[in-house]
């Protein structure tokens, strides 16, 4: 039987002042995982720094990026960072990468050659995975070149590297290159089609993605969908009813999760849509997580 797991994504209230207390609360409650988004101009902690802090002060909590931008970063340095983290906290590092920031005003912070972002992403991901899985890597690409290099602290158990995004190109990239998919702002029926697309691309590439490596980040808005989130949902899924993309109550969250389970997804990140009292969020989250785990 496939394992169903629920993690927590930080909302807009996940700044440095609140972060240690949130991490401690999640660890004490036995929450499976914490996920940190790439939001440069918001109050959120930077994902890799936040991961390091959270992993250092816990012993069980897994921590992921949901999602971090890979194009615009040197994949060799990213591989080194992930390898070090995996050595310090085995089996608790969950990297997920995307093509570009969710916020348009942050796109210029991750520069790549004009019109080549997707190509840079593909090459970065290939090199990153080689460095995390092979003893010696030589790579002569369009954007990156290395000659017989290795990461001395490469983890014994290879890291699973997941990808976000829901465009046809992103889904095919998951099938060709990644170990899993973390979607967002897709309906359950769309999610089912996306899983089929990923599996077909993987089969065409002569590989496979594990059945329990399909997930979704779901926003929970029990007090109403904030205007910024409504605009983001409309931008990502034009013409789609927001009720199929964002949970407007905790009861809606359970109903949507059941539909996503039927679509073939088993891993979920639930995130608040605005600043919240974490005790209130956890009061609803924990029973839901326990019910789905069982």
Short mmCIF file of N, CA and C in Angstrom, two decimals, residues 4 11 58 64 68 82-83 106 153 160 170 173 175 226 234 248 263:
data_model
loop_
_atom_site.label_atom_id
_atom_site.label_comp_id
_atom_site.label_asym_id
_atom_site.label_seq_id
_atom_site.Cartn_x
_atom_site.Cartn_y
_atom_site.Cartn_z
N UNK A 4 0.54 7.58 2.38
CA UNK A 4 0.02 8.93 2.24
C UNK A 4 0.65 9.79 3.33
N UNK A 11 3.16 29.81 5.35
CA UNK A 11 2.47 30.89 4.65
C UNK A 11 3.25 32.18 4.81
N UNK A 58 16.09 19.71 14.98
CA UNK A 58 15.14 18.60 15.06
C UNK A 58 15.85 17.29 14.79
N UNK A 64 11.70 20.29 3.20
CA UNK A 64 11.82 20.39 1.76
C UNK A 64 11.69 21.82 1.27
N UNK A 68 12.14 25.68 -4.84
CA UNK A 68 13.25 26.60 -5.05
C UNK A 68 13.54 26.69 -6.54
N UNK A 82 23.24 20.50 -1.00
CA UNK A 82 22.31 19.40 -0.71
C UNK A 82 23.05 18.18 -0.15
N UNK A 83 24.21 17.88 -0.70
CA UNK A 83 24.98 16.75 -0.21
C UNK A 83 25.40 16.95 1.25
N UNK A 106 10.39 38.98 -9.11
CA UNK A 106 11.61 38.30 -8.67
C UNK A 106 12.30 37.55 -9.80
N UNK A 153 31.41 14.33 0.07
CA UNK A 153 30.38 14.04 1.07
C UNK A 153 29.05 13.64 0.42
N UNK A 160 16.29 12.05 -3.60
CA UNK A 160 15.24 12.20 -4.60
C UNK A 160 15.07 13.68 -4.91
N UNK A 170 6.95 21.20 -18.29
CA UNK A 170 7.37 20.85 -16.93
C UNK A 170 7.05 19.40 -16.61
N UNK A 173 9.42 17.16 -18.32
CA UNK A 173 10.72 17.23 -17.65
C UNK A 173 10.74 16.31 -16.43
N UNK A 175 9.08 13.54 -16.07
CA UNK A 175 9.20 12.18 -16.58
C UNK A 175 10.60 11.86 -17.07
N UNK A 226 -7.46 35.25 -0.03
CA UNK A 226 -6.91 36.60 -0.18
C UNK A 226 -6.85 37.01 -1.64
N UNK A 234 -5.96 32.50 -10.65
CA UNK A 234 -6.51 32.83 -11.97
C UNK A 234 -5.42 32.87 -13.03
N UNK A 248 -11.48 26.19 0.77
CA UNK A 248 -12.09 27.32 1.46
C UNK A 248 -12.49 26.99 2.89
N UNK A 263 -6.96 10.56 -7.81
CA UNK A 263 -6.23 10.91 -9.03
C UNK A 263 -4.82 10.32 -9.07
#
